[in-house]
Amino acid sequence: MMMRQITFLGAATIALVAAMPVAAQDNGVVKRVERLEKEMRAVQRSVFPGGSPTFFEGEIAPDNTPGERARTNAPVIDLTARVDALESQLQALTGQTEQNAFQLRELEKQFTAYKAEMDKRFADPAAVAAPTATPAGLAPTVKPPAATTTVAATPVKKPADKPAAKPATTDAARLALVKKVEVPASGNETKDAYDYGYRLWEAKLYPEAQAQLKTVVTKWPKSSQASFAQNLLGRSYLDEGKPSLAAVAFYNNYKDRPSGARAPHSLMYMGVALDKLGRKADACKAFRELDEVYGDKAPQDVRTDAAAAKTKAGC
């Protein structure tokens, strides 16, 4: 009788010891699930602000195929596999969120650097005006004999006369084209100066138009024509295939004359110039600023052109 009781107690002890790891494993899995639920809610609030608080179906489904698993602890193994899959998904989602935040910070740094560069260039107008200062001699009030005077002042031998013949012919042909453009004479000096620059631009005499338009902006910076002239200066650079100088001219007009008649046009064309330079992110920021600053107050043609430019830039 004593032996039977000992045997029964031994068997009960073995069964209890065998059940303990399973219970402990259950408790461990439950704690992991609770922790994961809290972390998933935090990630959802960050990734989907204002979204539904419900959970999303996991991409990795539990393995329901019968295999060689032991029947006694099959539900625990199944739950462990699902928890492992959930942990893996949570790590991937957290990593993606951090990567997106890093890319946004980098974009902000690039735009800040670009804006600082533009402000620096505008601080020294002579540096921007230097590359295109040469055509100023072709303005209607200035006669072009300066080139001939310089050549006459230096003693030149006969062999040097032949190479100089081609540039002289080119200058003469160019000057003839400029003379064909009618100089306005309405009596309004500022408007006449701008209209003459506009006619030179219309005749595709871009360097001459740029010199004339710069004169308008420099001489009458506070006039209503200054906004028109600075905007047309940027368009002249754009048509000539110089988008970097165009972007500077447009930004200058928008920055110095935000309430000018052509400020919305300049902001829109600045986006176009930046897109041509391959700076699509900055171009999209210019278009967004156009919507935020001017919105429905922008002229209809600007809004139409901006919509087409946004589509082209992929904004």
PDB file of C-alpha atoms in Angstrom:
ATOM      1  CA  MET A   1       0.000   0.000   0.000  1.00  0.00           C
ATOM      2  CA  MET A   2       2.835   2.347   0.914  1.00  0.00           C
ATOM      3  CA  MET A   3       4.560   1.595  -2.365  1.00  0.00           C
ATOM      4  CA  ARG A   4       1.407   2.459  -4.354  1.00  0.00           C
ATOM      5  CA  GLN A   5       1.121   5.873  -2.639  1.00  0.00           C
ATOM      6  CA  ILE A   6       4.792   6.665  -3.351  1.00  0.00           C
ATOM      7  CA  THR A   7       4.375   5.645  -6.977  1.00  0.00           C
ATOM      8  CA  PHE A   8       1.236   7.833  -7.343  1.00  0.00           C
ATOM      9  CA  LEU A   9       2.939  10.859  -5.751  1.00  0.00           C
ATOM     10  CA  GLY A  10       5.988  10.422  -7.992  1.00  0.00           C
ATOM     11  CA  ALA A  11       3.796  10.289 -11.110  1.00  0.00           C
ATOM     12  CA  ALA A  12       1.858  13.431 -10.027  1.00  0.00           C
ATOM     13  CA  THR A  13       5.112  15.311  -9.361  1.00  0.00           C
ATOM     14  CA  ILE A  14       6.493  14.402 -12.824  1.00  0.00           C
ATOM     15  CA  ALA A  15       3.255  15.588 -14.519  1.00  0.00           C
ATOM     16  CA  LEU A  16       3.365  18.890 -12.605  1.00  0.00           C
ATOM     17  CA  VAL A  17       7.017  19.485 -13.510  1.00  0.00           C
ATOM     18  CA  ALA A  18       6.291  18.718 -17.186  1.00  0.00           C
ATOM     19  CA  ALA A  19       3.391  21.218 -17.242  1.00  0.00           C
ATOM     20  CA  MET A  20       5.421  24.057 -15.701  1.00  0.00           C
ATOM     21  CA  PRO A  21       7.539  24.981 -18.785  1.00  0.00           C
ATOM     22  CA  VAL A  22       4.389  25.196 -20.908  1.00  0.00           C
ATOM     23  CA  ALA A  23       2.732  27.532 -18.392  1.00  0.00           C
ATOM     24  CA  ALA A  24       5.869  29.602 -18.128  1.00  0.00           C
ATOM     25  CA  GLN A  25       6.087  29.763 -21.930  1.00  0.00           C
ATOM     26  CA  ASP A  26       2.433  30.853 -22.074  1.00  0.00           C
ATOM     27  CA  ASN A  27       3.087  33.680 -19.617  1.00  0.00           C
ATOM     28  CA  GLY A  28       6.162  34.795 -21.581  1.00  0.00           C
ATOM     29  CA  VAL A  29       4.239  34.892 -24.855  1.00  0.00           C
ATOM     30  CA  VAL A  30       1.356  36.825 -23.277  1.00  0.00           C
ATOM     31  CA  LYS A  31       3.788  39.468 -21.985  1.00  0.00           C
ATOM     32  CA  ARG A  32       5.427  39.725 -25.414  1.00  0.00           C
ATOM     33  CA  VAL A  33       2.020  40.130 -27.085  1.00  0.00           C
ATOM     34  CA  GLU A  34       1.004  42.871 -24.626  1.00  0.00           C
ATOM     35  CA  ARG A  35       4.286  44.699 -25.190  1.00  0.00           C
ATOM     36  CA  LEU A  36       3.935  44.403 -28.970  1.00  0.00           C
ATOM     37  CA  GLU A  37       0.370  45.705 -28.843  1.00  0.00           C
ATOM     38  CA  LYS A  38       1.557  48.825 -26.992  1.00  0.00           C
ATOM     39  CA  GLU A  39       4.439  49.378 -29.420  1.00  0.00           C
ATOM     40  CA  MET A  40       2.211  48.820 -32.459  1.00  0.00           C
ATOM     41  CA  ARG A  41      -0.281  51.400 -31.181  1.00  0.00           C
ATOM     42  CA  ALA A  42       2.548  53.916 -30.749  1.00  0.00           C
ATOM     43  CA  VAL A  43       3.851  53.241 -34.267  1.00  0.00           C
ATOM     44  CA  GLN A  44       0.336  53.515 -35.723  1.00  0.00           C
ATOM     45  CA  ARG A  45      -0.175  56.885 -34.054  1.00  0.00           C
ATOM     46  CA  SER A  46       3.074  58.092 -35.648  1.00  0.00           C
ATOM     47  CA  VAL A  47       2.605  56.591 -39.127  1.00  0.00           C
ATOM     48  CA  PHE A  48      -1.179  57.007 -39.432  1.00  0.00           C
ATOM     49  CA  PRO A  49      -2.041  60.198 -37.457  1.00  0.00           C
ATOM     50  CA  GLY A  50      -5.801  60.505 -37.050  1.00  0.00           C
ATOM     51  CA  GLY A  51      -6.319  57.015 -38.448  1.00  0.00           C
ATOM     52  CA  SER A  52      -8.317  54.113 -37.116  1.00  0.00           C
ATOM     53  CA  PRO A  53      -7.029  52.676 -33.814  1.00  0.00           C
ATOM     54  CA  THR A  54      -7.722  49.132 -35.026  1.00  0.00           C
ATOM     55  CA  PHE A  55      -4.873  46.801 -35.925  1.00  0.00           C
ATOM     56  CA  PHE A  56      -3.955  45.853 -39.500  1.00  0.00           C
ATOM     57  CA  GLU A  57      -3.849  42.268 -40.649  1.00  0.00           C
ATOM     58  CA  GLY A  58      -0.313  40.892 -40.538  1.00  0.00           C
ATOM     59  CA  GLU A  59       1.396  40.080 -43.830  1.00  0.00           C
ATOM     60  CA  ILE A  60       2.792  36.787 -42.459  1.00  0.00           C
ATOM     61  CA  ALA A  61       0.054  34.281 -41.703  1.00  0.00           C
ATOM     62  CA  PRO A  62       0.527  31.531 -39.079  1.00  0.00           C
ATOM     63  CA  ASP A  63       1.489  28.093 -40.260  1.00  0.00           C
ATOM     64  CA  ASN A  64      -1.646  25.898 -40.061  1.00  0.00           C
ATOM     65  CA  THR A  65      -0.193  22.850 -41.812  1.00  0.00           C
ATOM     66  CA  PRO A  66       0.149  19.817 -39.601  1.00  0.00           C
ATOM     67  CA  GLY A  67       3.796  18.899 -39.240  1.00  0.00           C
ATOM     68  CA  GLU A  68       5.990  17.064 -36.836  1.00  0.00           C
ATOM     69  CA  ARG A  69       5.190  19.412 -33.932  1.00  0.00           C
ATOM     70  CA  ALA A  70       4.299  17.872 -30.630  1.00  0.00           C
ATOM     71  CA  ARG A  71       0.549  17.948 -30.027  1.00  0.00           C
ATOM     72  CA  THR A  72       0.917  18.910 -26.394  1.00  0.00           C
ATOM     73  CA  ASN A  73       2.449  22.380 -27.011  1.00  0.00           C
ATOM     74  CA  ALA A  74       1.252  23.060 -30.641  1.00  0.00           C
ATOM     75  CA  PRO A  75      -0.904  26.155 -29.734  1.00  0.00           C
ATOM     76  CA  VAL A  76       2.025  27.724 -27.865  1.00  0.00           C
ATOM     77  CA  ILE A  77       4.417  27.160 -30.797  1.00  0.00           C
ATOM     78  CA  ASP A  78       1.792  28.588 -33.182  1.00  0.00           C
ATOM     79  CA  LEU A  79       1.379  31.713 -31.043  1.00  0.00           C
ATOM     80  CA  THR A  80       5.148  32.105 -30.692  1.00  0.00           C
ATOM     81  CA  ALA A  81       5.562  32.011 -34.480  1.00  0.00           C
ATOM     82  CA  ARG A  82       2.878  34.678 -34.881  1.00  0.00           C
ATOM     83  CA  VAL A  83       4.502  36.875 -32.215  1.00  0.00           C
ATOM     84  CA  ASP A  84       7.893  36.502 -33.948  1.00  0.00           C
ATOM     85  CA  ALA A  85       6.307  37.544 -37.248  1.00  0.00           C
ATOM     86  CA  LEU A  86       4.641  40.537 -35.560  1.00  0.00           C
ATOM     87  CA  GLU A  87       7.947  41.618 -34.004  1.00  0.00           C
ATOM     88  CA  SER A  88       9.631  41.392 -37.407  1.00  0.00           C
ATOM     89  CA  GLN A  89       6.912  43.526 -39.027  1.00  0.00           C
ATOM     90  CA  LEU A  90       7.137  46.100 -36.239  1.00  0.00           C
ATOM     91  CA  GLN A  91      10.919  46.408 -36.682  1.00  0.00           C
ATOM     92  CA  ALA A  92      10.531  46.876 -40.457  1.00  0.00           C
ATOM     93  CA  LEU A  93       7.829  49.533 -39.984  1.00  0.00           C
ATOM     94  CA  THR A  94       9.883  51.402 -37.386  1.00  0.00           C
ATOM     95  CA  GLY A  95      12.930  51.342 -39.686  1.00  0.00           C
ATOM     96  CA  GLN A  96      10.911  52.688 -42.602  1.00  0.00           C
ATOM     97  CA  THR A  97       9.507  55.519 -40.449  1.00  0.00           C
ATOM     98  CA  GLU A  98      13.011  56.528 -39.329  1.00  0.00           C
ATOM     99  CA  GLN A  99      14.279  56.433 -42.928  1.00  0.00           C
ATOM    100  CA  ASN A 100      11.417  58.670 -44.131  1.00  0.00           C
ATOM    101  CA  ALA A 101      12.092  61.160 -41.331  1.00  0.00           C
ATOM    102  CA  PHE A 102      15.799  61.223 -42.275  1.00  0.00           C
ATOM    103  CA  GLN A 103      14.986  61.912 -45.953  1.00  0.00           C
ATOM    104  CA  LEU A 104      12.664  64.775 -44.973  1.00  0.00           C
ATOM    105  CA  ARG A 105      15.398  66.329 -42.837  1.00  0.00           C
ATOM    106  CA  GLU A 106      17.864  66.071 -45.739  1.00  0.00           C
ATOM    107  CA  LEU A 107      15.402  67.793 -48.113  1.00  0.00           C
ATOM    108  CA  GLU A 108      14.913  70.626 -45.631  1.00  0.00           C
ATOM    109  CA  LYS A 109      18.704  71.061 -45.336  1.00  0.00           C
ATOM    110  CA  GLN A 110      19.085  71.212 -49.146  1.00  0.00           C
ATOM    111  CA  PHE A 111      16.347  73.814 -49.508  1.00  0.00           C
ATOM    112  CA  THR A 112      17.811  75.932 -46.680  1.00  0.00           C
ATOM    113  CA  ALA A 113      21.247  75.804 -48.325  1.00  0.00           C
ATOM    114  CA  TYR A 114      19.774  76.790 -51.680  1.00  0.00           C
ATOM    115  CA  LYS A 115      17.893  79.713 -50.146  1.00  0.00           C
ATOM    116  CA  ALA A 116      21.054  80.899 -48.347  1.00  0.00           C
ATOM    117  CA  GLU A 117      22.977  80.701 -51.635  1.00  0.00           C
ATOM    118  CA  MET A 118      20.327  82.778 -53.418  1.00  0.00           C
ATOM    119  CA  ASP A 119      20.341  85.424 -50.653  1.00  0.00           C
ATOM    120  CA  LYS A 120      24.130  85.595 -50.827  1.00  0.00           C
ATOM    121  CA  ARG A 121      24.059  86.139 -54.577  1.00  0.00           C
ATOM    122  CA  PHE A 122      21.408  88.855 -54.285  1.00  0.00           C
ATOM    123  CA  ALA A 123      23.509  90.659 -51.675  1.00  0.00           C
ATOM    124  CA  ASP A 124      26.044  91.490 -54.435  1.00  0.00           C
ATOM    125  CA  PRO A 125      24.078  92.561 -57.563  1.00  0.00           C
ATOM    126  CA  ALA A 126      27.309  93.342 -59.444  1.00  0.00           C
ATOM    127  CA  ALA A 127      28.279  89.655 -59.357  1.00  0.00           C
ATOM    128  CA  VAL A 128      25.014  88.656 -61.014  1.00  0.00           C
ATOM    129  CA  ALA A 129      25.069  91.482 -63.528  1.00  0.00           C
ATOM    130  CA  ALA A 130      28.706  90.913 -64.562  1.00  0.00           C
ATOM    131  CA  PRO A 131      28.233  88.071 -67.122  1.00  0.00           C
ATOM    132  CA  THR A 132      25.705  90.040 -69.193  1.00  0.00           C
ATOM    133  CA  ALA A 133      27.075  93.569 -68.837  1.00  0.00           C
ATOM    134  CA  THR A 134      28.710  93.604 -72.313  1.00  0.00           C
ATOM    135  CA  PRO A 135      25.627  94.218 -74.497  1.00  0.00           C
ATOM    136  CA  ALA A 136      24.846  97.541 -72.737  1.00  0.00           C
ATOM    137  CA  GLY A 137      26.628  99.422 -75.524  1.00  0.00           C
ATOM    138  CA  LEU A 138      23.829  98.498 -77.917  1.00  0.00           C
ATOM    139  CA  ALA A 139      21.130 100.502 -76.101  1.00  0.00           C
ATOM    140  CA  PRO A 140      19.467 103.131 -78.382  1.00  0.00           C
ATOM    141  CA  THR A 141      20.995 106.152 -76.652  1.00  0.00           C
ATOM    142  CA  VAL A 142      24.576 104.848 -76.801  1.00  0.00           C
ATOM    143  CA  LYS A 143      26.593 104.831 -80.008  1.00  0.00           C
ATOM    144  CA  PRO A 144      28.832 101.816 -80.657  1.00  0.00           C
ATOM    145  CA  PRO A 145      32.088 103.376 -81.920  1.00  0.00           C
ATOM    146  CA  ALA A 146      33.867 102.344 -78.689  1.00  0.00           C
ATOM    147  CA  ALA A 147      35.154  99.118 -80.276  1.00  0.00           C
ATOM    148  CA  THR A 148      36.664 100.979 -83.236  1.00  0.00           C
ATOM    149  CA  THR A 149      38.311 103.529 -80.960  1.00  0.00           C
ATOM    150  CA  THR A 150      40.015 100.769 -78.953  1.00  0.00           C
ATOM    151  CA  VAL A 151      41.353  99.099 -82.094  1.00  0.00           C
ATOM    152  CA  ALA A 152      42.637 102.404 -83.493  1.00  0.00           C
ATOM    153  CA  ALA A 153      44.410 103.277 -80.255  1.00  0.00           C
ATOM    154  CA  THR A 154      46.706 100.244 -80.510  1.00  0.00           C
ATOM    155  CA  PRO A 155      49.211  99.957 -83.326  1.00  0.00           C
ATOM    156  CA  VAL A 156      48.191  97.010 -85.473  1.00  0.00           C
ATOM    157  CA  LYS A 157      50.207  95.408 -88.216  1.00  0.00           C
ATOM    158  CA  LYS A 158      48.683  94.488 -91.564  1.00  0.00           C
ATOM    159  CA  PRO A 159      48.427  90.690 -90.949  1.00  0.00           C
ATOM    160  CA  ALA A 160      46.194  91.376 -87.899  1.00  0.00           C
ATOM    161  CA  ASP A 161      43.581  93.226 -90.011  1.00  0.00           C
ATOM    162  CA  LYS A 162      42.184  90.081 -91.656  1.00  0.00           C
ATOM    163  CA  PRO A 163      41.046  88.167 -88.523  1.00  0.00           C
ATOM    164  CA  ALA A 164      39.239  91.307 -87.256  1.00  0.00           C
ATOM    165  CA  ALA A 165      37.019  91.447 -90.365  1.00  0.00           C
ATOM    166  CA  LYS A 166      34.585  88.669 -89.300  1.00  0.00           C
ATOM    167  CA  PRO A 167      33.652  90.058 -85.855  1.00  0.00           C
ATOM    168  CA  ALA A 168      33.123  93.501 -87.401  1.00  0.00           C
ATOM    169  CA  THR A 169      30.675  92.012 -89.911  1.00  0.00           C
ATOM    170  CA  THR A 170      28.849  90.137 -87.155  1.00  0.00           C
ATOM    171  CA  ASP A 171      28.591  93.267 -84.977  1.00  0.00           C
ATOM    172  CA  ALA A 172      27.317  95.268 -87.911  1.00  0.00           C
ATOM    173  CA  ALA A 173      24.654  92.655 -88.683  1.00  0.00           C
ATOM    174  CA  ARG A 174      23.629  92.532 -85.046  1.00  0.00           C
ATOM    175  CA  LEU A 175      23.455  96.305 -84.834  1.00  0.00           C
ATOM    176  CA  ALA A 176      21.299  96.374 -87.953  1.00  0.00           C
ATOM    177  CA  LEU A 177      18.828  93.996 -86.270  1.00  0.00           C
ATOM    178  CA  VAL A 178      18.736  96.208 -83.182  1.00  0.00           C
ATOM    179  CA  LYS A 179      18.098  99.303 -85.298  1.00  0.00           C
ATOM    180  CA  LYS A 180      15.069  97.599 -86.848  1.00  0.00           C
ATOM    181  CA  VAL A 181      13.376  97.547 -83.434  1.00  0.00           C
ATOM    182  CA  GLU A 182      11.344 100.727 -83.047  1.00  0.00           C
ATOM    183  CA  VAL A 183      12.116 102.856 -79.995  1.00  0.00           C
ATOM    184  CA  PRO A 184       8.871 103.944 -78.237  1.00  0.00           C
ATOM    185  CA  ALA A 185       8.314 107.663 -77.733  1.00  0.00           C
ATOM    186  CA  SER A 186       5.084 108.114 -75.769  1.00  0.00           C
ATOM    187  CA  GLY A 187       6.559 110.704 -73.427  1.00  0.00           C
ATOM    188  CA  ASN A 188       6.502 108.365 -70.379  1.00  0.00           C
ATOM    189  CA  GLU A 189      10.221 107.680 -69.918  1.00  0.00           C
ATOM    190  CA  THR A 190       9.849 104.646 -67.611  1.00  0.00           C
ATOM    191  CA  LYS A 191       7.189 102.938 -69.717  1.00  0.00           C
ATOM    192  CA  ASP A 192       9.060 103.677 -72.956  1.00  0.00           C
ATOM    193  CA  ALA A 193      12.242 102.137 -71.521  1.00  0.00           C
ATOM    194  CA  TYR A 194      10.358  98.960 -70.500  1.00  0.00           C
ATOM    195  CA  ASP A 195       8.462  98.758 -73.806  1.00  0.00           C
ATOM    196  CA  TYR A 196      11.730  98.990 -75.721  1.00  0.00           C
ATOM    197  CA  GLY A 197      13.152  96.105 -73.659  1.00  0.00           C
ATOM    198  CA  TYR A 198       9.963  94.143 -74.354  1.00  0.00           C
ATOM    199  CA  ARG A 199      10.290  94.735 -78.115  1.00  0.00           C
ATOM    200  CA  LEU A 200      13.931  93.598 -78.062  1.00  0.00           C
ATOM    201  CA  TRP A 201      12.856  90.424 -76.201  1.00  0.00           C
ATOM    202  CA  GLU A 202      10.036  89.883 -78.686  1.00  0.00           C
ATOM    203  CA  ALA A 203      12.582  90.180 -81.538  1.00  0.00           C
ATOM    204  CA  LYS A 204      14.657  87.472 -79.725  1.00  0.00           C
ATOM    205  CA  LEU A 205      17.560  89.878 -79.233  1.00  0.00           C
ATOM    206  CA  TYR A 206      18.058  88.526 -75.734  1.00  0.00           C
ATOM    207  CA  PRO A 207      21.388  90.122 -74.639  1.00  0.00           C
ATOM    208  CA  GLU A 208      20.186  93.566 -75.764  1.00  0.00           C
ATOM    209  CA  ALA A 209      16.816  93.051 -74.071  1.00  0.00           C
ATOM    210  CA  GLN A 210      18.543  92.013 -70.840  1.00  0.00           C
ATOM    211  CA  ALA A 211      20.719  95.127 -70.839  1.00  0.00           C
ATOM    212  CA  GLN A 212      17.698  97.372 -71.415  1.00  0.00           C
ATOM    213  CA  LEU A 213      15.557  95.674 -68.748  1.00  0.00           C
ATOM    214  CA  LYS A 214      18.373  95.892 -66.184  1.00  0.00           C
ATOM    215  CA  THR A 215      18.522  99.644 -66.883  1.00  0.00           C
ATOM    216  CA  VAL A 216      14.813  99.946 -66.056  1.00  0.00           C
ATOM    217  CA  VAL A 217      15.178  98.018 -62.777  1.00  0.00           C
ATOM    218  CA  THR A 218      18.317  99.930 -61.719  1.00  0.00           C
ATOM    219  CA  LYS A 219      17.055 103.395 -62.689  1.00  0.00           C
ATOM    220  CA  TRP A 220      13.442 103.066 -61.454  1.00  0.00           C
ATOM    221  CA  PRO A 221      13.492 100.310 -58.779  1.00  0.00           C
ATOM    222  CA  LYS A 222      10.339 101.629 -57.021  1.00  0.00           C
ATOM    223  CA  SER A 223       8.222 102.121 -60.130  1.00  0.00           C
ATOM    224  CA  SER A 224       5.434  99.768 -61.188  1.00  0.00           C
ATOM    225  CA  GLN A 225       7.434  98.915 -64.312  1.00  0.00           C
ATOM    226  CA  ALA A 226      10.270  97.413 -62.206  1.00  0.00           C
ATOM    227  CA  SER A 227       8.217  94.288 -61.437  1.00  0.00           C
ATOM    228  CA  PHE A 228       7.445  93.839 -65.143  1.00  0.00           C
ATOM    229  CA  ALA A 229      11.069  94.452 -66.177  1.00  0.00           C
ATOM    230  CA  GLN A 230      12.613  92.063 -63.628  1.00  0.00           C
ATOM    231  CA  ASN A 231      10.142  89.308 -64.525  1.00  0.00           C
ATOM    232  CA  LEU A 232      10.806  89.770 -68.256  1.00  0.00           C
ATOM    233  CA  LEU A 233      14.550  89.702 -67.540  1.00  0.00           C
ATOM    234  CA  GLY A 234      14.118  86.218 -66.049  1.00  0.00           C
ATOM    235  CA  ARG A 235      12.042  85.085 -69.023  1.00  0.00           C
ATOM    236  CA  SER A 236      14.723  86.394 -71.374  1.00  0.00           C
ATOM    237  CA  TYR A 237      17.343  84.255 -69.595  1.00  0.00           C
ATOM    238  CA  LEU A 238      14.970  81.291 -69.690  1.00  0.00           C
ATOM    239  CA  ASP A 239      14.370  81.678 -73.437  1.00  0.00           C
ATOM    240  CA  GLU A 240      18.116  82.020 -74.008  1.00  0.00           C
ATOM    241  CA  GLY A 241      18.705  78.671 -72.283  1.00  0.00           C
ATOM    242  CA  LYS A 242      20.170  80.020 -69.039  1.00  0.00           C
ATOM    243  CA  PRO A 243      17.836  78.627 -66.339  1.00  0.00           C
ATOM    244  CA  SER A 244      20.265  79.318 -63.451  1.00  0.00           C
ATOM    245  CA  LEU A 245      20.356  83.078 -64.187  1.00  0.00           C
ATOM    246  CA  ALA A 246      16.612  82.974 -64.810  1.00  0.00           C
ATOM    247  CA  ALA A 247      15.963  81.432 -61.376  1.00  0.00           C
ATOM    248  CA  VAL A 248      18.035  84.212 -59.752  1.00  0.00           C
ATOM    249  CA  ALA A 249      16.144  86.950 -61.626  1.00  0.00           C
ATOM    250  CA  PHE A 250      12.725  85.466 -60.768  1.00  0.00           C
ATOM    251  CA  TYR A 251      13.620  84.957 -57.108  1.00  0.00           C
ATOM    252  CA  ASN A 252      14.951  88.532 -56.926  1.00  0.00           C
ATOM    253  CA  ASN A 253      11.669  89.913 -58.256  1.00  0.00           C
ATOM    254  CA  TYR A 254       9.546  87.825 -55.862  1.00  0.00           C
ATOM    255  CA  LYS A 255      11.780  88.629 -52.868  1.00  0.00           C
ATOM    256  CA  ASP A 256      12.120  92.390 -53.474  1.00  0.00           C
ATOM    257  CA  ARG A 257       8.589  93.064 -54.809  1.00  0.00           C
ATOM    258  CA  PRO A 258       6.212  90.463 -53.316  1.00  0.00           C
ATOM    259  CA  SER A 259       3.200  92.693 -53.991  1.00  0.00           C
ATOM    260  CA  GLY A 260       4.341  93.649 -57.509  1.00  0.00           C
ATOM    261  CA  ALA A 261       2.174  92.937 -60.540  1.00  0.00           C
ATOM    262  CA  ARG A 262       4.498  90.208 -61.783  1.00  0.00           C
ATOM    263  CA  ALA A 263       5.489  88.613 -58.433  1.00  0.00           C
ATOM    264  CA  PRO A 264       3.170  85.568 -58.877  1.00  0.00           C
ATOM    265  CA  HIS A 265       4.470  85.103 -62.428  1.00  0.00           C
ATOM    266  CA  SER A 266       8.072  85.187 -61.177  1.00  0.00           C
ATOM    267  CA  LEU A 267       7.373  82.609 -58.461  1.00  0.00           C
ATOM    268  CA  MET A 268       5.737  80.298 -61.003  1.00  0.00           C
ATOM    269  CA  TYR A 269       8.566  80.729 -63.555  1.00  0.00           C
ATOM    270  CA  MET A 270      11.126  80.179 -60.795  1.00  0.00           C
ATOM    271  CA  GLY A 271       9.611  76.694 -60.363  1.00  0.00           C
ATOM    272  CA  VAL A 272       9.927  76.152 -64.131  1.00  0.00           C
ATOM    273  CA  ALA A 273      13.594  77.232 -64.098  1.00  0.00           C
ATOM    274  CA  LEU A 274      14.398  74.982 -61.122  1.00  0.00           C
ATOM    275  CA  ASP A 275      12.728  72.063 -62.889  1.00  0.00           C
ATOM    276  CA  LYS A 276      14.928  72.703 -65.949  1.00  0.00           C
ATOM    277  CA  LEU A 277      17.965  72.612 -63.629  1.00  0.00           C
ATOM    278  CA  GLY A 278      16.856  69.169 -62.391  1.00  0.00           C
ATOM    279  CA  ARG A 279      15.943  70.454 -58.905  1.00  0.00           C
ATOM    280  CA  LYS A 280      12.443  68.977 -58.923  1.00  0.00           C
ATOM    281  CA  ALA A 281      12.000  69.048 -55.135  1.00  0.00           C
ATOM    282  CA  ASP A 282      12.824  72.786 -54.998  1.00  0.00           C
ATOM    283  CA  ALA A 283      10.573  73.400 -58.018  1.00  0.00           C
ATOM    284  CA  CYS A 284       7.663  71.734 -56.208  1.00  0.00           C
ATOM    285  CA  LYS A 285       8.348  73.898 -53.136  1.00  0.00           C
ATOM    286  CA  ALA A 286       8.143  77.024 -55.324  1.00  0.00           C
ATOM    287  CA  PHE A 287       4.788  75.878 -56.733  1.00  0.00           C
ATOM    288  CA  ARG A 288       3.504  75.126 -53.218  1.00  0.00           C
ATOM    289  CA  GLU A 289       4.581  78.579 -52.049  1.00  0.00           C
ATOM    290  CA  LEU A 290       2.719  80.096 -55.006  1.00  0.00           C
ATOM    291  CA  ASP A 291      -0.485  78.372 -53.846  1.00  0.00           C
ATOM    292  CA  GLU A 292       0.066  79.325 -50.196  1.00  0.00           C
ATOM    293  CA  VAL A 293       1.003  82.992 -50.727  1.00  0.00           C
ATOM    294  CA  TYR A 294      -1.268  83.962 -53.627  1.00  0.00           C
ATOM    295  CA  GLY A 295      -3.826  81.153 -54.053  1.00  0.00           C
ATOM    296  CA  ASP A 296      -6.907  82.371 -55.956  1.00  0.00           C
ATOM    297  CA  LYS A 297      -5.491  85.913 -56.020  1.00  0.00           C
ATOM    298  CA  ALA A 298      -2.948  84.826 -58.634  1.00  0.00           C
ATOM    299  CA  PRO A 299      -3.983  85.640 -62.235  1.00  0.00           C
ATOM    300  CA  GLN A 300      -5.782  82.885 -64.120  1.00  0.00           C
ATOM    301  CA  ASP A 301      -2.971  82.445 -66.672  1.00  0.00           C
ATOM    302  CA  VAL A 302      -0.472  81.940 -63.833  1.00  0.00           C
ATOM    303  CA  ARG A 303      -2.644  79.272 -62.203  1.00  0.00           C
ATOM    304  CA  THR A 304      -3.143  77.497 -65.531  1.00  0.00           C
ATOM    305  CA  ASP A 305       0.575  77.551 -66.384  1.00  0.00           C
ATOM    306  CA  ALA A 306       1.496  76.498 -62.828  1.00  0.00           C
ATOM    307  CA  ALA A 307      -0.852  73.477 -63.023  1.00  0.00           C
ATOM    308  CA  ALA A 308       0.822  72.346 -66.286  1.00  0.00           C
ATOM    309  CA  ALA A 309       4.318  72.956 -64.846  1.00  0.00           C
ATOM    310  CA  LYS A 310       3.470  70.988 -61.679  1.00  0.00           C
ATOM    311  CA  THR A 311       2.358  68.016 -63.774  1.00  0.00           C
ATOM    312  CA  LYS A 312       5.543  68.180 -65.849  1.00  0.00           C
ATOM    313  CA  ALA A 313       7.736  68.343 -62.731  1.00  0.00           C
ATOM    314  CA  GLY A 314       5.814  65.475 -61.120  1.00  0.00           C
ATOM    315  CA  CYS A 315       4.683  67.503 -58.093  1.00  0.00           C
TER     316      CYS A 315
END
